[in-house]
């Protein structure tokens, strides 16, 4: 399972040991980890702190890049009609979907696409499961850009990403209106834990 064909993986570090985390990445053939956390440190899991993680990963020939423009925990975007992304009942997802329409997000996305060209890359946040993390919205944008995305769950467990069913293509931007029946792609995942 190698990502040099344009596939980008996603992973959440959760409470894993660094050895387990690296084993999952290596099993997938990942050689570049793109960190999309807003707060790149953890009191309970210091092995994933920004001041130590890059050096640790380098020991395993995995490059680390911190891409703060794609970090989660975004405030409301007052200039955007709140109905644009009202499919997301969870306010943090709604806020992130709104943020994804902004120039800083789009610049971060372009940087992610450029840096992952020809490299087996994974994006990482702290949340273990993709459907409870802003990685799911980043994955939608990657799919929209023509990339394949695979969510890494465990060493031998992964899940191909599918674009959120209600996503509406508005040029380079996606909208998630409530009640949309404009299925972007047939057979997409349901709205889990929103």
PDB file of C-alpha atoms in Angstrom:
ATOM      1  CA  UNK A   1       0.000   0.000   0.000  1.00  0.00           C
ATOM      2  CA  UNK A   2       2.135   2.909  -1.215  1.00  0.00           C
ATOM      3  CA  UNK A   3       0.994   6.477  -1.690  1.00  0.00           C
ATOM      4  CA  UNK A   4       3.320   7.630  -4.438  1.00  0.00           C
ATOM      5  CA  UNK A   5       0.495   7.160  -6.943  1.00  0.00           C
ATOM      6  CA  UNK A   6      -1.168  10.296  -5.577  1.00  0.00           C
ATOM      7  CA  UNK A   7      -2.863   8.600  -2.629  1.00  0.00           C
ATOM      8  CA  UNK A   8      -2.716  10.533   0.622  1.00  0.00           C
ATOM      9  CA  UNK A   9      -3.239   8.741   3.922  1.00  0.00           C
ATOM     10  CA  UNK A  10      -4.789  10.142   7.094  1.00  0.00           C
ATOM     11  CA  UNK A  11      -3.985   9.056  10.633  1.00  0.00           C
ATOM     12  CA  UNK A  12      -4.728  10.125  14.198  1.00  0.00           C
ATOM     13  CA  UNK A  13      -1.988   9.603  16.761  1.00  0.00           C
ATOM     14  CA  UNK A  14      -4.397   9.141  19.692  1.00  0.00           C
ATOM     15  CA  UNK A  15      -2.692   7.454  22.675  1.00  0.00           C
ATOM     16  CA  UNK A  16      -0.498   5.156  20.593  1.00  0.00           C
ATOM     17  CA  UNK A  17       3.122   4.543  21.428  1.00  0.00           C
ATOM     18  CA  UNK A  18       5.542   6.034  18.933  1.00  0.00           C
ATOM     19  CA  UNK A  19       6.537   2.498  17.921  1.00  0.00           C
ATOM     20  CA  UNK A  20       2.941   1.514  17.101  1.00  0.00           C
ATOM     21  CA  UNK A  21       2.392   4.799  15.266  1.00  0.00           C
ATOM     22  CA  UNK A  22       5.530   4.386  13.147  1.00  0.00           C
ATOM     23  CA  UNK A  23       4.638   0.751  12.434  1.00  0.00           C
ATOM     24  CA  UNK A  24       1.271   1.845  10.985  1.00  0.00           C
ATOM     25  CA  UNK A  25       2.982   4.490   8.830  1.00  0.00           C
ATOM     26  CA  UNK A  26       5.701   2.132   7.625  1.00  0.00           C
ATOM     27  CA  UNK A  27       3.201  -0.623   6.866  1.00  0.00           C
ATOM     28  CA  UNK A  28       1.436   1.861   4.561  1.00  0.00           C
ATOM     29  CA  UNK A  29       4.741   2.939   2.999  1.00  0.00           C
ATOM     30  CA  UNK A  30       4.482   6.506   4.340  1.00  0.00           C
ATOM     31  CA  UNK A  31       7.718   8.508   4.114  1.00  0.00           C
ATOM     32  CA  UNK A  32       6.300  11.975   4.839  1.00  0.00           C
ATOM     33  CA  UNK A  33       3.977  13.015   7.664  1.00  0.00           C
ATOM     34  CA  UNK A  34       2.115  16.304   7.353  1.00  0.00           C
ATOM     35  CA  UNK A  35       0.951  17.499  10.753  1.00  0.00           C
ATOM     36  CA  UNK A  36      -2.420  19.300  10.586  1.00  0.00           C
ATOM     37  CA  UNK A  37      -2.950  19.869  14.314  1.00  0.00           C
ATOM     38  CA  UNK A  38      -3.826  23.337  15.599  1.00  0.00           C
ATOM     39  CA  UNK A  39      -1.989  22.614  18.817  1.00  0.00           C
ATOM     40  CA  UNK A  40       0.992  20.402  17.969  1.00  0.00           C
ATOM     41  CA  UNK A  41       1.636  19.141  21.491  1.00  0.00           C
ATOM     42  CA  UNK A  42       0.060  16.904  24.086  1.00  0.00           C
ATOM     43  CA  UNK A  43       0.532  16.726  27.844  1.00  0.00           C
ATOM     44  CA  UNK A  44      -0.704  13.136  27.938  1.00  0.00           C
ATOM     45  CA  UNK A  45       1.161  11.959  24.812  1.00  0.00           C
ATOM     46  CA  UNK A  46       4.375  14.011  24.728  1.00  0.00           C
ATOM     47  CA  UNK A  47       5.918  11.649  22.163  1.00  0.00           C
ATOM     48  CA  UNK A  48       3.832  13.587  19.601  1.00  0.00           C
ATOM     49  CA  UNK A  49       4.965  17.076  20.635  1.00  0.00           C
ATOM     50  CA  UNK A  50       6.306  19.264  17.846  1.00  0.00           C
ATOM     51  CA  UNK A  51       9.607  19.768  19.662  1.00  0.00           C
ATOM     52  CA  UNK A  52      10.418  16.006  19.584  1.00  0.00           C
ATOM     53  CA  UNK A  53       8.305  14.311  16.896  1.00  0.00           C
ATOM     54  CA  UNK A  54      10.272  15.454  13.804  1.00  0.00           C
ATOM     55  CA  UNK A  55      13.571  14.069  15.170  1.00  0.00           C
ATOM     56  CA  UNK A  56      11.929  10.818  16.252  1.00  0.00           C
ATOM     57  CA  UNK A  57      10.345  10.297  12.836  1.00  0.00           C
ATOM     58  CA  UNK A  58      13.649  11.125  11.111  1.00  0.00           C
ATOM     59  CA  UNK A  59      15.166   8.078  12.841  1.00  0.00           C
ATOM     60  CA  UNK A  60      12.685   6.015  10.791  1.00  0.00           C
ATOM     61  CA  UNK A  61      13.316   7.967   7.557  1.00  0.00           C
ATOM     62  CA  UNK A  62       9.939   9.715   7.811  1.00  0.00           C
ATOM     63  CA  UNK A  63       9.960  13.447   7.084  1.00  0.00           C
ATOM     64  CA  UNK A  64       7.736  15.658   9.280  1.00  0.00           C
ATOM     65  CA  UNK A  65       6.076  18.863   8.038  1.00  0.00           C
ATOM     66  CA  UNK A  66       3.902  21.085  10.226  1.00  0.00           C
ATOM     67  CA  UNK A  67       1.179  22.740   8.132  1.00  0.00           C
ATOM     68  CA  UNK A  68      -0.632  25.114  10.490  1.00  0.00           C
ATOM     69  CA  UNK A  69      -2.911  26.484   7.727  1.00  0.00           C
ATOM     70  CA  UNK A  70      -4.817  23.181   7.800  1.00  0.00           C
ATOM     71  CA  UNK A  71      -5.113  22.987  11.585  1.00  0.00           C
ATOM     72  CA  UNK A  72      -8.546  22.494  13.131  1.00  0.00           C
ATOM     73  CA  UNK A  73     -10.354  24.387  15.915  1.00  0.00           C
ATOM     74  CA  UNK A  74     -11.390  27.344  13.798  1.00  0.00           C
ATOM     75  CA  UNK A  75     -13.748  30.149  14.846  1.00  0.00           C
ATOM     76  CA  UNK A  76     -16.951  30.995  13.018  1.00  0.00           C
ATOM     77  CA  UNK A  77     -16.522  32.811   9.724  1.00  0.00           C
ATOM     78  CA  UNK A  78     -18.820  35.810  10.207  1.00  0.00           C
ATOM     79  CA  UNK A  79     -18.689  36.818   6.527  1.00  0.00           C
ATOM     80  CA  UNK A  80     -20.132  33.487   5.350  1.00  0.00           C
ATOM     81  CA  UNK A  81     -23.858  32.721   5.307  1.00  0.00           C
ATOM     82  CA  UNK A  82     -24.343  30.163   8.120  1.00  0.00           C
ATOM     83  CA  UNK A  83     -26.546  28.057   5.817  1.00  0.00           C
ATOM     84  CA  UNK A  84     -23.604  27.384   3.472  1.00  0.00           C
ATOM     85  CA  UNK A  85     -22.373  24.476   5.600  1.00  0.00           C
ATOM     86  CA  UNK A  86     -25.329  23.845   7.896  1.00  0.00           C
ATOM     87  CA  UNK A  87     -25.247  20.111   7.182  1.00  0.00           C
ATOM     88  CA  UNK A  88     -22.627  19.938   9.946  1.00  0.00           C
ATOM     89  CA  UNK A  89     -24.517  19.853  13.248  1.00  0.00           C
ATOM     90  CA  UNK A  90     -21.287  19.702  15.222  1.00  0.00           C
ATOM     91  CA  UNK A  91     -20.200  23.350  15.467  1.00  0.00           C
ATOM     92  CA  UNK A  92     -16.490  22.596  15.178  1.00  0.00           C
ATOM     93  CA  UNK A  93     -17.067  20.782  11.857  1.00  0.00           C
ATOM     94  CA  UNK A  94     -19.328  23.627  10.683  1.00  0.00           C
ATOM     95  CA  UNK A  95     -16.632  26.164  11.581  1.00  0.00           C
ATOM     96  CA  UNK A  96     -13.948  24.136   9.799  1.00  0.00           C
ATOM     97  CA  UNK A  97     -16.081  23.703   6.665  1.00  0.00           C
ATOM     98  CA  UNK A  98     -16.549  27.487   6.687  1.00  0.00           C
ATOM     99  CA  UNK A  99     -12.799  28.007   7.184  1.00  0.00           C
ATOM    100  CA  UNK A 100     -12.131  25.694   4.219  1.00  0.00           C
ATOM    101  CA  UNK A 101     -13.693  28.334   1.954  1.00  0.00           C
ATOM    102  CA  UNK A 102     -10.995  30.888   2.893  1.00  0.00           C
ATOM    103  CA  UNK A 103      -7.743  31.806   1.153  1.00  0.00           C
ATOM    104  CA  UNK A 104      -5.511  30.548   4.022  1.00  0.00           C
ATOM    105  CA  UNK A 105      -7.091  27.071   3.871  1.00  0.00           C
ATOM    106  CA  UNK A 106      -6.882  26.981   0.082  1.00  0.00           C
ATOM    107  CA  UNK A 107      -3.188  27.984   0.270  1.00  0.00           C
ATOM    108  CA  UNK A 108      -2.564  25.241   2.839  1.00  0.00           C
ATOM    109  CA  UNK A 109      -4.370  22.718   0.656  1.00  0.00           C
ATOM    110  CA  UNK A 110      -2.239  23.701  -2.336  1.00  0.00           C
ATOM    111  CA  UNK A 111       0.893  23.331  -0.221  1.00  0.00           C
ATOM    112  CA  UNK A 112      -0.281  19.869   0.883  1.00  0.00           C
ATOM    113  CA  UNK A 113      -0.933  18.847  -2.727  1.00  0.00           C
ATOM    114  CA  UNK A 114       2.462  20.152  -3.851  1.00  0.00           C
ATOM    115  CA  UNK A 115       4.433  18.608  -0.983  1.00  0.00           C
ATOM    116  CA  UNK A 116       2.717  15.243  -1.429  1.00  0.00           C
ATOM    117  CA  UNK A 117       3.401  15.018  -5.175  1.00  0.00           C
ATOM    118  CA  UNK A 118       5.514  11.933  -5.784  1.00  0.00           C
ATOM    119  CA  UNK A 119       5.850  11.223  -2.067  1.00  0.00           C
ATOM    120  CA  UNK A 120       4.013   8.720   0.083  1.00  0.00           C
ATOM    121  CA  UNK A 121       2.359  11.161   2.488  1.00  0.00           C
ATOM    122  CA  UNK A 122      -0.045  11.054   5.414  1.00  0.00           C
ATOM    123  CA  UNK A 123      -1.820  13.892   7.186  1.00  0.00           C
ATOM    124  CA  UNK A 124      -1.960  13.578  10.968  1.00  0.00           C
ATOM    125  CA  UNK A 125      -4.068  14.959  13.771  1.00  0.00           C
ATOM    126  CA  UNK A 126      -4.636  13.755  17.329  1.00  0.00           C
ATOM    127  CA  UNK A 127      -8.134  12.219  16.998  1.00  0.00           C
ATOM    128  CA  UNK A 128      -7.978   8.449  16.451  1.00  0.00           C
ATOM    129  CA  UNK A 129     -10.984   8.148  14.155  1.00  0.00           C
ATOM    130  CA  UNK A 130     -11.341  10.215  10.996  1.00  0.00           C
ATOM    131  CA  UNK A 131     -15.087  10.792  11.286  1.00  0.00           C
ATOM    132  CA  UNK A 132     -14.572  12.759  14.521  1.00  0.00           C
ATOM    133  CA  UNK A 133     -11.751  14.872  13.117  1.00  0.00           C
ATOM    134  CA  UNK A 134     -11.330  17.751  10.670  1.00  0.00           C
ATOM    135  CA  UNK A 135      -9.270  15.302   8.582  1.00  0.00           C
ATOM    136  CA  UNK A 136     -12.603  14.200   7.086  1.00  0.00           C
ATOM    137  CA  UNK A 137     -13.120  17.664   5.559  1.00  0.00           C
ATOM    138  CA  UNK A 138      -9.502  17.843   4.375  1.00  0.00           C
ATOM    139  CA  UNK A 139     -10.061  14.388   2.828  1.00  0.00           C
ATOM    140  CA  UNK A 140     -13.122  15.723   0.977  1.00  0.00           C
ATOM    141  CA  UNK A 141     -11.001  18.505  -0.516  1.00  0.00           C
ATOM    142  CA  UNK A 142      -8.252  16.062  -1.489  1.00  0.00           C
ATOM    143  CA  UNK A 143     -10.808  13.807  -3.200  1.00  0.00           C
ATOM    144  CA  UNK A 144     -12.267  16.882  -4.905  1.00  0.00           C
ATOM    145  CA  UNK A 145      -8.746  17.673  -6.176  1.00  0.00           C
ATOM    146  CA  UNK A 146      -8.530  14.205  -7.728  1.00  0.00           C
ATOM    147  CA  UNK A 147      -6.438  12.466  -5.080  1.00  0.00           C
ATOM    148  CA  UNK A 148      -7.222   9.115  -3.513  1.00  0.00           C
ATOM    149  CA  UNK A 149      -7.384   9.145   0.276  1.00  0.00           C
ATOM    150  CA  UNK A 150      -7.064   6.229   2.681  1.00  0.00           C
ATOM    151  CA  UNK A 151      -7.750   6.501   6.407  1.00  0.00           C
ATOM    152  CA  UNK A 152      -5.241   4.454   8.435  1.00  0.00           C
ATOM    153  CA  UNK A 153      -6.969   2.964  11.472  1.00  0.00           C
ATOM    154  CA  UNK A 154      -4.482   0.329  12.702  1.00  0.00           C
ATOM    155  CA  UNK A 155      -1.504  -1.626  11.368  1.00  0.00           C
ATOM    156  CA  UNK A 156      -3.621  -3.825   9.109  1.00  0.00           C
ATOM    157  CA  UNK A 157      -6.812  -1.788   9.038  1.00  0.00           C
ATOM    158  CA  UNK A 158      -7.566   1.049   6.650  1.00  0.00           C
ATOM    159  CA  UNK A 159     -10.577   2.565   4.972  1.00  0.00           C
ATOM    160  CA  UNK A 160     -10.777   4.277   1.578  1.00  0.00           C
ATOM    161  CA  UNK A 161     -12.221   7.765   1.943  1.00  0.00           C
ATOM    162  CA  UNK A 162     -15.384   8.770   0.135  1.00  0.00           C
ATOM    163  CA  UNK A 163     -16.496  12.333  -0.250  1.00  0.00           C
ATOM    164  CA  UNK A 164     -19.284  13.394   2.112  1.00  0.00           C
ATOM    165  CA  UNK A 165     -22.551  12.730   0.267  1.00  0.00           C
ATOM    166  CA  UNK A 166     -24.001  16.235   0.544  1.00  0.00           C
ATOM    167  CA  UNK A 167     -20.863  18.044  -0.641  1.00  0.00           C
ATOM    168  CA  UNK A 168     -21.648  20.497  -3.427  1.00  0.00           C
ATOM    169  CA  UNK A 169     -18.885  21.399  -5.888  1.00  0.00           C
ATOM    170  CA  UNK A 170     -18.507  25.194  -6.115  1.00  0.00           C
ATOM    171  CA  UNK A 171     -15.302  25.520  -8.137  1.00  0.00           C
ATOM    172  CA  UNK A 172     -12.345  24.889  -5.851  1.00  0.00           C
ATOM    173  CA  UNK A 173     -14.634  25.071  -2.819  1.00  0.00           C
ATOM    174  CA  UNK A 174     -17.098  22.620  -1.298  1.00  0.00           C
ATOM    175  CA  UNK A 175     -20.341  23.562   0.413  1.00  0.00           C
ATOM    176  CA  UNK A 176     -22.277  21.261   2.727  1.00  0.00           C
ATOM    177  CA  UNK A 177     -25.880  22.520   2.745  1.00  0.00           C
ATOM    178  CA  UNK A 178     -28.414  20.806   4.987  1.00  0.00           C
ATOM    179  CA  UNK A 179     -30.886  18.658   3.108  1.00  0.00           C
ATOM    180  CA  UNK A 180     -28.868  18.666  -0.104  1.00  0.00           C
ATOM    181  CA  UNK A 181     -29.798  15.831  -2.404  1.00  0.00           C
ATOM    182  CA  UNK A 182     -27.079  16.781  -4.864  1.00  0.00           C
ATOM    183  CA  UNK A 183     -24.957  13.713  -4.031  1.00  0.00           C
ATOM    184  CA  UNK A 184     -21.483  14.686  -5.146  1.00  0.00           C
ATOM    185  CA  UNK A 185     -20.602  11.042  -5.578  1.00  0.00           C
ATOM    186  CA  UNK A 186     -22.894   8.014  -5.429  1.00  0.00           C
ATOM    187  CA  UNK A 187     -22.453   5.546  -2.588  1.00  0.00           C
ATOM    188  CA  UNK A 188     -20.661   7.903  -0.217  1.00  0.00           C
ATOM    189  CA  UNK A 189     -20.446   7.545   3.519  1.00  0.00           C
ATOM    190  CA  UNK A 190     -23.234   8.639   5.780  1.00  0.00           C
ATOM    191  CA  UNK A 191     -22.935  11.482   8.215  1.00  0.00           C
ATOM    192  CA  UNK A 192     -21.310   9.829  11.213  1.00  0.00           C
ATOM    193  CA  UNK A 193     -21.146  11.631  14.547  1.00  0.00           C
ATOM    194  CA  UNK A 194     -21.848  15.135  13.259  1.00  0.00           C
TER     195      UNK A 194
END
